Short mmCIF file of C-alpha atoms and ligand atoms in Angstrom, two decimals:
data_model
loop_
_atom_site.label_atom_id
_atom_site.label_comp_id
_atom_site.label_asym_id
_atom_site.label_seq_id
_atom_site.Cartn_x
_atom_site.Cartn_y
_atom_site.Cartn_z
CA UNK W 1 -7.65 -2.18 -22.66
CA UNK W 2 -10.29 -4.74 -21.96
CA UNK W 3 -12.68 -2.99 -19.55
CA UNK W 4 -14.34 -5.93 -17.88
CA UNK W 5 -10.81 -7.62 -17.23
CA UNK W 6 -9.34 -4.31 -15.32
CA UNK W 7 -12.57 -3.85 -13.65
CA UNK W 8 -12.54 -7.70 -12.06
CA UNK W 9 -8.94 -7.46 -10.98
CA UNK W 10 -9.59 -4.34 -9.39
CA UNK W 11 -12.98 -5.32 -7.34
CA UNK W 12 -11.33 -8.89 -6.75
CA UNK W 13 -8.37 -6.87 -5.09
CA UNK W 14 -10.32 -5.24 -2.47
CA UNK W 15 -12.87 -8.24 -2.25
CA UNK W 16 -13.83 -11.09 0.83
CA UNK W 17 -12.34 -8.36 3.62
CA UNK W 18 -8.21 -9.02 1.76
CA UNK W 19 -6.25 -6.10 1.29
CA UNK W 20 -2.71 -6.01 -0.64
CA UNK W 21 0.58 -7.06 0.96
CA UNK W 22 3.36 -4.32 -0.31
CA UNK W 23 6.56 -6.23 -0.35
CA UNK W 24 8.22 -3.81 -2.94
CA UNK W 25 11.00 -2.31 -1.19
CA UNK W 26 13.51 -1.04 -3.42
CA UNK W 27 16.93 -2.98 -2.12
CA UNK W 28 18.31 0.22 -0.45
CA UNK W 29 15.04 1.04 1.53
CA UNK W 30 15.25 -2.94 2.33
CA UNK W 31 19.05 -2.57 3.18
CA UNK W 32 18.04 0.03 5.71
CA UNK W 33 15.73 -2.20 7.81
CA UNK W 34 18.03 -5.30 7.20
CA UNK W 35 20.50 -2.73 8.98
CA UNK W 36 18.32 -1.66 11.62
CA UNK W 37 18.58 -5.46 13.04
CA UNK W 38 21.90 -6.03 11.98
CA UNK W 39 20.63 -8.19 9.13
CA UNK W 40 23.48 -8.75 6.95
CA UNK W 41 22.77 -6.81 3.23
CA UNK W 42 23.19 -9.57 1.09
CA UNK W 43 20.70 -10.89 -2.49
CA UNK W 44 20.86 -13.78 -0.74
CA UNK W 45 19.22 -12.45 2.30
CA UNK W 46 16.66 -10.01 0.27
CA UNK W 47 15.14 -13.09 -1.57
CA UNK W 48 15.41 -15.08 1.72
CA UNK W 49 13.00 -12.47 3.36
CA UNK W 50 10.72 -12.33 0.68
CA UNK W 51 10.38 -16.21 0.35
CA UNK W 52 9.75 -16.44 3.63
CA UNK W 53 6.65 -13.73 3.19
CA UNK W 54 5.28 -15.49 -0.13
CA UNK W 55 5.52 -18.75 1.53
CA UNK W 56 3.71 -18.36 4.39
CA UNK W 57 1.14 -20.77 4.88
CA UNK W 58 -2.79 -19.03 4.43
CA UNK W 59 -1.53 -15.72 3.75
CA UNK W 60 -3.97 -16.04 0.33
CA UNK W 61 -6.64 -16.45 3.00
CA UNK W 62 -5.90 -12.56 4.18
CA UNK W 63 -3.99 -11.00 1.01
CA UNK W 64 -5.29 -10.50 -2.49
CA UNK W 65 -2.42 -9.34 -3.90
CA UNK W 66 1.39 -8.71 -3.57
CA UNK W 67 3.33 -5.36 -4.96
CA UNK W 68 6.68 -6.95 -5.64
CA UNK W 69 9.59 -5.32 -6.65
CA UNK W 70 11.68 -5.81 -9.60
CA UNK W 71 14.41 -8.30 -8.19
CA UNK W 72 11.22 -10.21 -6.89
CA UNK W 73 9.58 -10.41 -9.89
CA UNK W 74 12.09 -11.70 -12.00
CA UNK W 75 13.58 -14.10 -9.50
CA UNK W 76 13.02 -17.78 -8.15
CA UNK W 77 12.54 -19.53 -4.98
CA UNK W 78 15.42 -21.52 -3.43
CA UNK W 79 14.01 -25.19 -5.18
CA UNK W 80 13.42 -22.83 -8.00
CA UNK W 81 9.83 -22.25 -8.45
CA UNK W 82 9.58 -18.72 -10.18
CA UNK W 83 8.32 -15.71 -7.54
CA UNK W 84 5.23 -14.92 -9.65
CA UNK W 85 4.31 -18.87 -9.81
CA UNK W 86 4.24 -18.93 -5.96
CA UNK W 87 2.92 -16.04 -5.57
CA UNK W 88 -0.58 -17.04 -7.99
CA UNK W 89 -0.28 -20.68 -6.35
CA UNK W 90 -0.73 -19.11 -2.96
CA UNK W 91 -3.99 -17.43 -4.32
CA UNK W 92 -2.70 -13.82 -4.14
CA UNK W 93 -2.31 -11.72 -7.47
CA UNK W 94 0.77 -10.82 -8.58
CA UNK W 95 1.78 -6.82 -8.99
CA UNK W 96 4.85 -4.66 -9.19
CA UNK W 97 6.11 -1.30 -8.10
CA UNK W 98 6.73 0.39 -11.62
CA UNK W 99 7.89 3.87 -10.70
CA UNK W 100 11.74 4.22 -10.36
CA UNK W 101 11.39 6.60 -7.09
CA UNK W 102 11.62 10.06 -6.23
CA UNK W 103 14.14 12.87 -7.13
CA UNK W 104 14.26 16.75 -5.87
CA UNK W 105 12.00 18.41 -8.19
CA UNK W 106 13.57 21.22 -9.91
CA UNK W 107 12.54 24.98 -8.54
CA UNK W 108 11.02 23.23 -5.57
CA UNK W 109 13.29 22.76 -2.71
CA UNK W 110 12.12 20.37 -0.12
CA UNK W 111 9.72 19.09 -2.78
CA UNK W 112 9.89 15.39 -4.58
CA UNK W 113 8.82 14.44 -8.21
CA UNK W 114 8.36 10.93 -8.86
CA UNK W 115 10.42 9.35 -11.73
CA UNK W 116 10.25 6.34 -13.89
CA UNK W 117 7.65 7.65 -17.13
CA UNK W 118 10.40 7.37 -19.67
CA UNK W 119 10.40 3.84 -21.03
CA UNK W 120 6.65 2.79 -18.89
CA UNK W 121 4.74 1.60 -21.70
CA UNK W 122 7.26 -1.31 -22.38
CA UNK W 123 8.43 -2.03 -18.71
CA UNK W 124 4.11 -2.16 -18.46
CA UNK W 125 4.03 -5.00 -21.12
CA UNK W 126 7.29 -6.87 -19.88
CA UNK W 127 5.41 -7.14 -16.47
CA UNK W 128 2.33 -8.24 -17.90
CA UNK W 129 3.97 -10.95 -19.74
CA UNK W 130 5.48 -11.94 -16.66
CA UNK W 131 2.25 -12.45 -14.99
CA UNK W 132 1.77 -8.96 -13.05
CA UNK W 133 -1.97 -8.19 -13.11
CA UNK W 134 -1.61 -4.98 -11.23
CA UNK W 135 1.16 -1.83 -10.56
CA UNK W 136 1.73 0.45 -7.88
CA UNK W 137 3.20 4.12 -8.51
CA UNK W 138 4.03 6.13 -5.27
CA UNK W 139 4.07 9.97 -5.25
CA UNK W 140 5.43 11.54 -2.02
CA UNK W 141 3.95 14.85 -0.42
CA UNK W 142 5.62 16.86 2.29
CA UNK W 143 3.20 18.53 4.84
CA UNK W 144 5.42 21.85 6.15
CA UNK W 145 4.93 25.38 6.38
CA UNK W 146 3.95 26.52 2.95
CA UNK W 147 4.14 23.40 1.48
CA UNK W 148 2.61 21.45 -0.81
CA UNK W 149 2.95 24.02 -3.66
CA UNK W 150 0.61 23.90 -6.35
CA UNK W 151 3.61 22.86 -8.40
CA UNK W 152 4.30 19.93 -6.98
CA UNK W 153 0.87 18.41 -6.41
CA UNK W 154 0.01 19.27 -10.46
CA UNK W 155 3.56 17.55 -11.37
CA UNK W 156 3.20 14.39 -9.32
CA UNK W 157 -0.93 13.91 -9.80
CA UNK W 158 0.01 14.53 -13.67
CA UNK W 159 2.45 11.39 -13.30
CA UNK W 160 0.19 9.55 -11.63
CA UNK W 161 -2.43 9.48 -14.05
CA UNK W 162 0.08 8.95 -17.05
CA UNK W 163 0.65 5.88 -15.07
CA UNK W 164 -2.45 4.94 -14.65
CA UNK W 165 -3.40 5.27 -18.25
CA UNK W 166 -0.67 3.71 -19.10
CA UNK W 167 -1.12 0.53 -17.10
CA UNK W 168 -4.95 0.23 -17.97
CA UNK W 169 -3.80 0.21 -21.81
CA UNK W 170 -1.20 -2.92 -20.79
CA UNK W 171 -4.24 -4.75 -19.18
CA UNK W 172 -2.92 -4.04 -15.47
CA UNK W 173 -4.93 -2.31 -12.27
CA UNK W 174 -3.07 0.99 -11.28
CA UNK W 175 -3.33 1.58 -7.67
CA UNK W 176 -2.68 5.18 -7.03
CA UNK W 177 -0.46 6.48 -4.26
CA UNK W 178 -0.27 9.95 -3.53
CA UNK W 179 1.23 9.57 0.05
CA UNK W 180 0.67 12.69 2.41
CA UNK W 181 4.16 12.03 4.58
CA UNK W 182 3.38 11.85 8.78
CA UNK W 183 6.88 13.44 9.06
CA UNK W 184 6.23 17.08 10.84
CA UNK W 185 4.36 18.81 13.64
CA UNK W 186 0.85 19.55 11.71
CA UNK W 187 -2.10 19.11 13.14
CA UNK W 188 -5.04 16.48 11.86
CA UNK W 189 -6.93 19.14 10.63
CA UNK W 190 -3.92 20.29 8.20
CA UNK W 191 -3.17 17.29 7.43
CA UNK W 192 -7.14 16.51 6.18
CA UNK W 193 -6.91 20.05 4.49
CA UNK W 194 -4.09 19.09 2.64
CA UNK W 195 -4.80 15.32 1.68
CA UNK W 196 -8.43 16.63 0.10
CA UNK W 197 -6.70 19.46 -1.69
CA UNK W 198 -4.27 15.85 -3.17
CA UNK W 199 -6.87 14.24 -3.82
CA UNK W 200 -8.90 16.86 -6.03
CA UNK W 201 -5.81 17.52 -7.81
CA UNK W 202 -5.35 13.47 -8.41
CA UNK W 203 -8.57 12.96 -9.47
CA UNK W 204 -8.52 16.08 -12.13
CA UNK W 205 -5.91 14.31 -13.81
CA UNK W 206 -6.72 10.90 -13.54
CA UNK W 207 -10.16 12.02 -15.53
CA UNK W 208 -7.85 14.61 -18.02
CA UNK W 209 -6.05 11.17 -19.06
CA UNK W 210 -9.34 9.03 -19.02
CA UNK W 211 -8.20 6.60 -16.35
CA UNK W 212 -11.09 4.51 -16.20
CA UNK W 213 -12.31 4.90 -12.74
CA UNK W 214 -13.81 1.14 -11.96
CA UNK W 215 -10.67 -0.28 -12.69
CA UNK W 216 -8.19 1.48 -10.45
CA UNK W 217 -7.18 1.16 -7.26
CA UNK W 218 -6.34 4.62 -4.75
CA UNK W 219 -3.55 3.99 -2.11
CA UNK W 220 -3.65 7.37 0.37
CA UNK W 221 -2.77 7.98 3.49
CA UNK W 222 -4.62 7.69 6.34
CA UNK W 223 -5.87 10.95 7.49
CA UNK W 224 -3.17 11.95 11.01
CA UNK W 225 -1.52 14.47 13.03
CA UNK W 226 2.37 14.54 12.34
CA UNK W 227 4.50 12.51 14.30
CA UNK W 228 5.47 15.60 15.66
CA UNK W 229 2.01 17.13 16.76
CA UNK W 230 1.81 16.88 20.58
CA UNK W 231 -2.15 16.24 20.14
CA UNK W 232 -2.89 12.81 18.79
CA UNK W 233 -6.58 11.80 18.07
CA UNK W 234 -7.53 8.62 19.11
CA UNK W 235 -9.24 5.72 16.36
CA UNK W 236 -12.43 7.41 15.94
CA UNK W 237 -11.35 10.28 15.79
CA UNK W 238 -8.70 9.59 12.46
CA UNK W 239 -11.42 7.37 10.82
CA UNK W 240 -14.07 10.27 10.94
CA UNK W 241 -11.38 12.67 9.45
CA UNK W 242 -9.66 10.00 6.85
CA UNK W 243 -13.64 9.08 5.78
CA UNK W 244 -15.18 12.49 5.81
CA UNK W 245 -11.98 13.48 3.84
CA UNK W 246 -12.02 10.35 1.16
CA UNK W 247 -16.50 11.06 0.81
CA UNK W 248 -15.92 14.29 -0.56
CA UNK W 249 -13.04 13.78 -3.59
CA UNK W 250 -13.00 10.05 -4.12
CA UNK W 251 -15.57 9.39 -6.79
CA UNK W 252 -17.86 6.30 -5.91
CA UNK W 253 -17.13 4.31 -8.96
CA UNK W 254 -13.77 3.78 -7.58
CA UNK W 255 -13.94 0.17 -6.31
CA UNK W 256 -11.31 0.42 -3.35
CA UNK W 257 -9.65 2.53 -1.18
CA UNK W 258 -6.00 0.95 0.40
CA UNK W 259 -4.55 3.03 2.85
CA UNK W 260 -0.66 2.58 3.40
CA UNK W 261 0.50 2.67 6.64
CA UNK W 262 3.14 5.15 6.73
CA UNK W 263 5.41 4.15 9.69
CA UNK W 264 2.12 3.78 11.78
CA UNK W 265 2.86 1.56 15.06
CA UNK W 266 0.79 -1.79 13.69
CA UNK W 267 -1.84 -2.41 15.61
CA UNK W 268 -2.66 1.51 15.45
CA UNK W 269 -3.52 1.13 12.07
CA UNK W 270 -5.63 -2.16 12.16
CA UNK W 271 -7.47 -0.04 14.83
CA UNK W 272 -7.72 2.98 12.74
CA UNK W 273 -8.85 0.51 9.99
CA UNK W 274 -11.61 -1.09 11.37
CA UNK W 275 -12.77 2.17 13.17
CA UNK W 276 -13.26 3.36 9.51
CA UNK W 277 -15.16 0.25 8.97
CA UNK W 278 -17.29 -0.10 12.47
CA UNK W 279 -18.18 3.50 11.98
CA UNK W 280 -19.41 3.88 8.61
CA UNK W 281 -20.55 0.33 8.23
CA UNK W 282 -22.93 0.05 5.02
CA UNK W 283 -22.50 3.99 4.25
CA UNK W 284 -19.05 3.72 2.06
CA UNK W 285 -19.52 3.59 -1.82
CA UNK W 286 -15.91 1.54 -1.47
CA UNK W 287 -14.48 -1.04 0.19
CA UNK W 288 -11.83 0.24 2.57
CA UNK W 289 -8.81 -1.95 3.22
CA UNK W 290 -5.01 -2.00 3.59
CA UNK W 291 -1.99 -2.41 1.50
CA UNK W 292 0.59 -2.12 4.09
CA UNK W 293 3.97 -2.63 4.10
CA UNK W 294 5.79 -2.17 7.55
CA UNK W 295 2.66 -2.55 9.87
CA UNK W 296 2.57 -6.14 7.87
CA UNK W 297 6.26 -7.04 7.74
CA UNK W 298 8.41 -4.92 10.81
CA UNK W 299 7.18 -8.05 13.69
CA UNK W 300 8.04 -10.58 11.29
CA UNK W 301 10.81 -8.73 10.02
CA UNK W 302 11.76 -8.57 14.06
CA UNK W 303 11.42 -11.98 14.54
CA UNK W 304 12.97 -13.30 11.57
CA UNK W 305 16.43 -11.29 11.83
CA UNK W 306 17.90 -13.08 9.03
CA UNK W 307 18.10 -16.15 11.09
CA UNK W 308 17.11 -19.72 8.92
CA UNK W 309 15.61 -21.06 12.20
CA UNK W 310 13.24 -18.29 13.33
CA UNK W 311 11.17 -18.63 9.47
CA UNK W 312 8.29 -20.57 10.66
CA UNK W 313 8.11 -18.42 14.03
CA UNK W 314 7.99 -15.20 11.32
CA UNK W 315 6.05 -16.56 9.48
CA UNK W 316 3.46 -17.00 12.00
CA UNK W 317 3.41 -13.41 13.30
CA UNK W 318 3.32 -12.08 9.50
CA UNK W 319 -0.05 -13.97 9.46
CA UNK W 320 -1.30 -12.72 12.64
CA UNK W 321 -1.00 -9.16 11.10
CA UNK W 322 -2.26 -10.40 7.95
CA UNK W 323 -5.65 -11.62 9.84
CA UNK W 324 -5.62 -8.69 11.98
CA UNK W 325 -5.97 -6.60 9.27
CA UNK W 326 -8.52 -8.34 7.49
CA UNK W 327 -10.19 -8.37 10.54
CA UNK W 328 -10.25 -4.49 10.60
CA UNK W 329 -11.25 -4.61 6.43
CA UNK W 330 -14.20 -6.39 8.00
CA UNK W 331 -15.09 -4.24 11.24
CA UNK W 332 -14.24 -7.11 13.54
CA UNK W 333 -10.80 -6.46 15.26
CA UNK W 334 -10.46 -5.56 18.59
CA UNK W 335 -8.52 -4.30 21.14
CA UNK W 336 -9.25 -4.89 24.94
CA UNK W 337 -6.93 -2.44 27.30
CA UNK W 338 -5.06 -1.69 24.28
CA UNK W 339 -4.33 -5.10 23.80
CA UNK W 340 -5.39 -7.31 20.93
CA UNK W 341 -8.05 -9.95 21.60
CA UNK W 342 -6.66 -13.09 20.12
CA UNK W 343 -7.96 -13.73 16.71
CA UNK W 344 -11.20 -16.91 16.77
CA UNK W 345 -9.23 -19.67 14.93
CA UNK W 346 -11.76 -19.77 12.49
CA UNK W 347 -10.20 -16.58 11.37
CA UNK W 348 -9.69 -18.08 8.03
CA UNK W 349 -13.33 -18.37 7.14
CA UNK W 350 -14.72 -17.75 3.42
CA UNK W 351 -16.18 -13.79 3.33
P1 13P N 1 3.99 1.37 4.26
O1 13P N 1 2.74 0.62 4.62
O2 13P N 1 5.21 0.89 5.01
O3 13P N 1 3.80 2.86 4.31
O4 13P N 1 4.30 1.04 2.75
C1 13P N 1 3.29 1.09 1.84
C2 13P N 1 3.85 1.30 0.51
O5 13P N 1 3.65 0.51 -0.38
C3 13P N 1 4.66 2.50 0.25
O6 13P N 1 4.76 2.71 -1.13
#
């Protein structure tokens, strides 16, 4: 492991008010959007869409760094040029989803496990060779009645962090996900309650395995009412929760915090973002950014529909979310009537 390397990737991830694109869909989660708009499921169409994201022009001015998926890594551009090679020459870091998804977990019904330990350490120095500089792992949480069990937090926060050692030791940035799902009726206050009680748990393990804490990444979930919970709190009101929340587990020498979005509408979570960051302006011991996947992609993704003459027209609303969100990284989005005020067109200035 070579400390000072981990600890640059990680602090240049979260740097200049960029966040992280996640464009790691596994092909059936991407098969089920693609089917949503009547996208035909094709390879042909899967590396379409993701050329079309890498190649937008300026999206290194707003993104730091891509989670691609294995297809993506491995795979080439239509004049050929090699994902990861267009990727770096945009100016955005390479990384790759390296766990292998979720299963029941045994004794726990309604419960998840994430899979994909057996066989990491190689996959871990495959993907570095191939240029990844960072790796994403995603554990899943269900918020309902009596759940999460004890059982299931230890089990997936113990994965995590044999991840995340495992990835240091290969050289690449872990960024932790322990995603509290918004499916469900509970309230904001559960849903704090529980994503602390995550959090500890995650963090207890991350230190059993010696994860070295500077050069990591955390990926949680914003802190909401289910999608199901008739009382919905308004901007403030989630960034006071999801802060007050993060300022009592996540230690300070963690460089950045990069929420996911969930299956947040997207401009409710570039507000919700930049509330964090108007609010606690100069108080956070992190940076506090995005690494979103639908409230980045689904307007492109709408605009796009598979069709060869809407790319530039997609590719120009996938960097409108892209600067909206750094905007919100850097406290300066904002919403008039609920609408977005257009973006100065200087939006691509140096942090
Ligand atoms: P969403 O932003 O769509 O939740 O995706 C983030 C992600 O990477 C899930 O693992």
């Amino acid at each position: 492991m070579n400390i000072n390397e981990l600890t640059d990737t990680a602090k240049t991830l979260v740097a200049g008010g960029k966040g992280l694109l996640a464009m790691d869909e596994s092909n059936p989660t991407c098969h089920k959007r693609f089917a949503a708009l009547e996208i035909p499921q094709t390879p042909e169409l899967r590396r379409a869409w993701r050329e079309l994201i890498i190649t937008t022009p300026q999206l290194g001015s707003c993104i730091s760094g891509a989670i691609l998926f294995d297809e993506t890594i491995r795979d080439r551009l239509k004049d050929g040029t090699p994902f990861v090679k267009a990727t770096t020459d945009a100016g955005i870091i390479p990384g790759i989803k390296v766990d292998a998804g979720t299963r029941e977990l045994a004794g726990h019904p309604g419960e998840k496990i994430t899979e994909g330990l057996d066989g990491l350490r190689d996959r871990l120095l495959e993907y570095a060779q191939m240029g990844a500089r960072f790796a994403k792992w995603r554990a899943v949480i269900t918020l309902v009645d009596q759940l999460p069990s004890i059982g299931c937090l230890e089990a997936d926060a113990h994965a995590l962090a044999r991840y995340a050692a495992l990835c240091q030791e290969a050289g690449l940035v872990p960024v932790v996900e322990p995603e509290v799902l918004m499916e469900g009726a509970h309230t904001l206050e559960q849903c704090e309650e529980v994503t602390e009680r995550v959090l500890r748990v995650v963090f207890e393990q991350l230190s059993n395995q010696r994860v070295l804490l500077e050069g990591m990444i955390l990926k949680p979930n914003m802190v909401l009412p289910g999608l199901a919970c008739p009382q919905q709190e308004v901007a403030e009101e989630v960034a006071e929760a999801t802060v007050r929340c993060l300022l009592r587990v996540v230690p300070a020498a963690v460089p950045g915090i990069a929420f996911l979005s969930g299956g947040q509408p997207d401009e409710l979570a570039s507000a919700r973002l930049n509330a964090m960051n108007v609010r606690f302006k100069g108080r956070l011991p992190w940076e506090v950014t995005f690494s979103f996947s639908r409230a980045i992609q689904q307007p492109a993704l709408d605009s796009w529909r598979g069709q060869a003459a809407s790319v530039v027209a997609a590719q120009k609303v996938l960097l409108h979310r892209a600067r909206c969100n750094r905007a919100a990284h850097r406290g300066e989005y904002q919403t008039e009537g609920g609408l977005e005020v257009p973006l100065a067109e200087d939006g691509d200035r140096a942090a």
